[in-house]
Structure formats: C-alpha cells, structure tokens
PDB file of C-alpha atoms and ligand atoms in Angstrom:
ATOM      1  CA  MET A   1      -7.295 -10.146   9.605  1.00  0.00           C
ATOM      2  CA  SER A   2      -4.452 -12.159  11.004  1.00  0.00           C
ATOM      3  CA  ARG A   3      -1.086 -13.499   9.958  1.00  0.00           C
ATOM      4  CA  ILE A   4       0.204 -17.029   9.494  1.00  0.00           C
ATOM      5  CA  SER A   5       2.210 -17.698  12.661  1.00  0.00           C
ATOM      6  CA  HIS A   6       4.251 -20.575  11.252  1.00  0.00           C
ATOM      7  CA  HIS A   7       5.144 -21.201   7.616  1.00  0.00           C
ATOM      8  CA  PRO A   8       7.189 -24.222   6.445  1.00  0.00           C
ATOM      9  CA  VAL A   9       9.453 -22.058   4.254  1.00  0.00           C
ATOM     10  CA  LEU A  10       9.340 -18.629   5.900  1.00  0.00           C
ATOM     11  CA  GLY A  11       9.565 -19.928   9.474  1.00  0.00           C
ATOM     12  CA  ASP A  12       8.013 -18.591  12.654  1.00  0.00           C
ATOM     13  CA  LEU A  13       6.471 -15.145  12.755  1.00  0.00           C
ATOM     14  CA  ALA A  14       7.642 -14.751  16.359  1.00  0.00           C
ATOM     15  CA  SER A  15      11.283 -14.796  15.214  1.00  0.00           C
ATOM     16  CA  ARG A  16      10.796 -11.779  12.941  1.00  0.00           C
ATOM     17  CA  LYS A  17      11.434  -8.190  14.016  1.00  0.00           C
ATOM     18  CA  SER A  18       8.356  -6.038  14.557  1.00  0.00           C
ATOM     19  CA  LEU A  19       8.209  -2.632  12.825  1.00  0.00           C
ATOM     20  CA  SER A  20       5.828   0.286  12.872  1.00  0.00           C
ATOM     21  CA  PHE A  21       4.868   2.470   9.940  1.00  0.00           C
ATOM     22  CA  GLU A  22       2.274   5.077   9.099  1.00  0.00           C
ATOM     23  CA  PHE A  23      -0.479   4.846   6.499  1.00  0.00           C
ATOM     24  CA  ASP A  24      -2.669   7.895   5.907  1.00  0.00           C
ATOM     25  CA  GLY A  25      -1.832   9.302   9.329  1.00  0.00           C
ATOM     26  CA  LYS A  26      -2.374   6.138  11.394  1.00  0.00           C
ATOM     27  CA  THR A  27       0.316   3.872  12.818  1.00  0.00           C
ATOM     28  CA  TYR A  28       0.318   0.150  11.998  1.00  0.00           C
ATOM     29  CA  GLU A  29       2.464  -2.856  12.883  1.00  0.00           C
ATOM     30  CA  ALA A  30       4.427  -4.879  10.341  1.00  0.00           C
ATOM     31  CA  TYR A  31       7.163  -7.498  10.393  1.00  0.00           C
ATOM     32  CA  GLU A  32      10.547  -7.345   8.696  1.00  0.00           C
ATOM     33  CA  ASN A  33      10.484  -8.481   5.061  1.00  0.00           C
ATOM     34  CA  GLU A  34       6.743  -7.868   4.824  1.00  0.00           C
ATOM     35  CA  THR A  35       5.409  -5.769   1.935  1.00  0.00           C
ATOM     36  CA  ILE A  36       3.306  -2.686   2.568  1.00  0.00           C
ATOM     37  CA  ALA A  37       0.337  -4.426   0.936  1.00  0.00           C
ATOM     38  CA  ALA A  38       0.680  -7.537   3.131  1.00  0.00           C
ATOM     39  CA  ALA A  39       1.111  -5.484   6.297  1.00  0.00           C
ATOM     40  CA  LEU A  40      -1.925  -3.337   5.549  1.00  0.00           C
ATOM     41  CA  LEU A  41      -4.026  -6.390   4.690  1.00  0.00           C
ATOM     42  CA  ALA A  42      -2.966  -8.023   7.979  1.00  0.00           C
ATOM     43  CA  ASN A  43      -4.131  -4.850   9.716  1.00  0.00           C
ATOM     44  CA  GLY A  44      -7.522  -5.002   7.983  1.00  0.00           C
ATOM     45  CA  ILE A  45      -6.794  -2.288   5.387  1.00  0.00           C
ATOM     46  CA  ARG A  46      -7.961  -3.284   1.906  1.00  0.00           C
ATOM     47  CA  GLN A  47      -8.251   0.130   0.248  1.00  0.00           C
ATOM     48  CA  LEU A  48      -4.865   1.593  -0.718  1.00  0.00           C
ATOM     49  CA  ARG A  49      -6.033   4.550  -2.804  1.00  0.00           C
ATOM     50  CA  VAL A  50      -8.915   5.882  -4.828  1.00  0.00           C
ATOM     51  CA  HIS A  51      -9.172   6.190  -8.594  1.00  0.00           C
ATOM     52  CA  GLU A  52      -7.759   9.580  -9.605  1.00  0.00           C
ATOM     53  CA  GLU A  53     -10.848  10.627 -11.557  1.00  0.00           C
ATOM     54  CA  SER A  54     -13.833   8.673 -10.252  1.00  0.00           C
ATOM     55  CA  GLY A  55     -12.759   8.369  -6.598  1.00  0.00           C
ATOM     56  CA  THR A  56     -13.702   4.693  -6.494  1.00  0.00           C
ATOM     57  CA  PRO A  57     -11.669   2.522  -4.076  1.00  0.00           C
ATOM     58  CA  ARG A  58      -8.609   0.608  -5.247  1.00  0.00           C
ATOM     59  CA  GLY A  59      -6.540  -2.069  -3.542  1.00  0.00           C
ATOM     60  CA  ILE A  60      -4.421  -5.140  -4.178  1.00  0.00           C
ATOM     61  CA  TYR A  61      -5.261  -6.780  -7.507  1.00  0.00           C
ATOM     62  CA  CYS A  62      -2.404  -8.901  -8.900  1.00  0.00           C
ATOM     63  CA  ASN A  63      -0.043  -8.735  -5.882  1.00  0.00           C
ATOM     64  CA  ILE A  64       2.928  -9.460  -8.179  1.00  0.00           C
ATOM     65  CA  GLY A  65       3.828  -5.985  -9.425  1.00  0.00           C
ATOM     66  CA  HIS A  66       2.060  -5.965 -12.796  1.00  0.00           C
ATOM     67  CA  CYS A  67      -1.172  -3.987 -12.490  1.00  0.00           C
ATOM     68  CA  MET A  68      -0.101  -0.831 -10.566  1.00  0.00           C
ATOM     69  CA  GLU A  69      -3.450  -0.824  -8.733  1.00  0.00           C
ATOM     70  CA  CYS A  70      -1.629  -0.759  -5.399  1.00  0.00           C
ATOM     71  CA  ARG A  71       0.412   2.392  -6.040  1.00  0.00           C
ATOM     72  CA  VAL A  72       1.022   4.550  -2.990  1.00  0.00           C
ATOM     73  CA  THR A  73       3.346   7.358  -1.968  1.00  0.00           C
ATOM     74  CA  VAL A  74       6.236   6.197   0.241  1.00  0.00           C
ATOM     75  CA  ASN A  75       8.273   8.783   2.140  1.00  0.00           C
ATOM     76  CA  GLY A  76       7.202  11.397  -0.432  1.00  0.00           C
ATOM     77  CA  GLN A  77       7.990   9.241  -3.475  1.00  0.00           C
ATOM     78  CA  ALA A  78       4.865   8.660  -5.579  1.00  0.00           C
ATOM     79  CA  ASN A  79       3.815   5.553  -7.510  1.00  0.00           C
ATOM     80  CA  LYS A  80       5.518   2.922  -5.380  1.00  0.00           C
ATOM     81  CA  ARG A  81       3.874  -0.490  -5.641  1.00  0.00           C
ATOM     82  CA  ALA A  82       2.693  -1.563  -2.187  1.00  0.00           C
ATOM     83  CA  CYS A  83       2.824  -5.223  -3.214  1.00  0.00           C
ATOM     84  CA  LEU A  84       6.571  -5.030  -3.972  1.00  0.00           C
ATOM     85  CA  THR A  85       7.820  -2.481  -1.438  1.00  0.00           C
ATOM     86  CA  LEU A  86       9.003  -3.796   1.912  1.00  0.00           C
ATOM     87  CA  VAL A  87       7.972  -1.947   5.055  1.00  0.00           C
ATOM     88  CA  GLU A  88      10.740  -0.091   6.869  1.00  0.00           C
ATOM     89  CA  GLN A  89      10.643   1.299  10.400  1.00  0.00           C
ATOM     90  CA  ASP A  90       8.874   4.696  10.565  1.00  0.00           C
ATOM     91  CA  MET A  91       8.018   4.619   6.844  1.00  0.00           C
ATOM     92  CA  ILE A  92       5.344   7.148   5.873  1.00  0.00           C
ATOM     93  CA  VAL A  93       2.865   5.709   3.360  1.00  0.00           C
ATOM     94  CA  GLU A  94       0.056   7.695   1.783  1.00  0.00           C
ATOM     95  CA  GLY A  95      -2.769   6.370  -0.356  1.00  0.00           C
ATOM     96  CA  GLY A  96      -3.610   8.014  -3.662  1.00  0.00           C
ATOM     97  CA  LYS A  97      -6.305  10.681  -3.639  1.00  0.00           C
ATOM     98  CA  GLN A  98      -8.869  11.847  -6.155  1.00  0.00           C
ATOM     99  CA  LEU A  99      -7.499  14.645  -8.339  1.00  0.00           C
ATOM    100  CA  PRO A 100      -8.900  18.149  -7.908  1.00  0.00           C
ATOM    101  CA  ASN A 101     -11.318  19.241 -10.631  1.00  0.00           C
ATOM    102  CA  LEU A 102      -8.789  21.565 -12.304  1.00  0.00           C
ATOM    103  CA  ILE A 103      -6.314  18.752 -12.875  1.00  0.00           C
ATOM    104  CA  LYS A 104      -9.126  16.426 -13.991  1.00  0.00           C
ATOM    105  CA  ARG A 105     -10.155  18.941 -16.667  1.00  0.00           C
ATOM    106  CA  MET A 106      -6.548  19.243 -17.878  1.00  0.00           C
ATOM    107  CA  VAL A 107      -6.337  15.445 -18.169  1.00  0.00           C
ATOM    108  CA  GLU A 108      -9.615  15.347 -20.101  1.00  0.00           C
ATOM    109  CA  GLN A 109      -8.364  17.970 -22.591  1.00  0.00           C
ATOM    110  CA  GLN A 110      -5.324  15.882 -23.523  1.00  0.00           C
TER     111      GLN A 110
HETATM  112  S1  FES B 201      -1.315  -5.283  -6.799  1.00  0.00           S
HETATM  113 FE1  FES B 201      -0.776  -5.260  -8.887  1.00  0.00          FE
HETATM  114  S2  FES B 201       1.076  -4.143  -8.933  1.00  0.00           S
HETATM  115 FE2  FES B 201       0.614  -4.314  -6.827  1.00  0.00          FE
END
C-alpha cells in the first residue's frame, strides 16, 4: 500500500507531521489528521478485528462511521471506530478478539 503524496484539497503529504502508533503490539507510521483505518490500510493492514463469535476477519466496510465493522480498542477504550478516530502519537490500538467459549455461551443463552 502507499499514500497519495499530493492532493489538490489536502495538500502535500510531505508537509504533514509523521506520527507513530501501535496496533496489536507492532509499531506503524501515520500522518497527522489521518484516521486509524487509513493509517493501517496505508501500512498494508486490512484486518482490524475478528468476529466475536465466529472469529472471521473484519475490516473497513463503510468508512463513514455507520457500520461499526471497524471497531477497535484505543488506549483501553473499547468500540472506537477506526474510520473516524484520528491517530495520535504513541496511541495504543488493539483489534477485537474472538470471545472465549464461556462468554459465547452466555451470549447464546440471552
Ligand atoms: S468502517 Fe463502517 S463504521 Fe468504520
């Protein structure tokens, strides 16, 4: 993946401040005013979490904040939408994991 280096509205990428953040224990580069989803996509990361029950991969779907498919944990706060949340320096982002069997059974009984 790569980024657009010059955009007629957003300007030059080179003029933007570079940031680093962590996703699932690895460090990635982003630029100021870039969403978590955009930064991860630019770094080749398409899977943001797995489905809580089935474990199937999930990633960006609508990219406008409607579907919640991109939800991640940001600095310990769960259910943040990666497509709407801007990257900050040293931000810790974690993808959603499959629920343990005990919790899955409790969900099924509801
Ligand atoms: S991709 Fe749909 S809410 Fe983020």
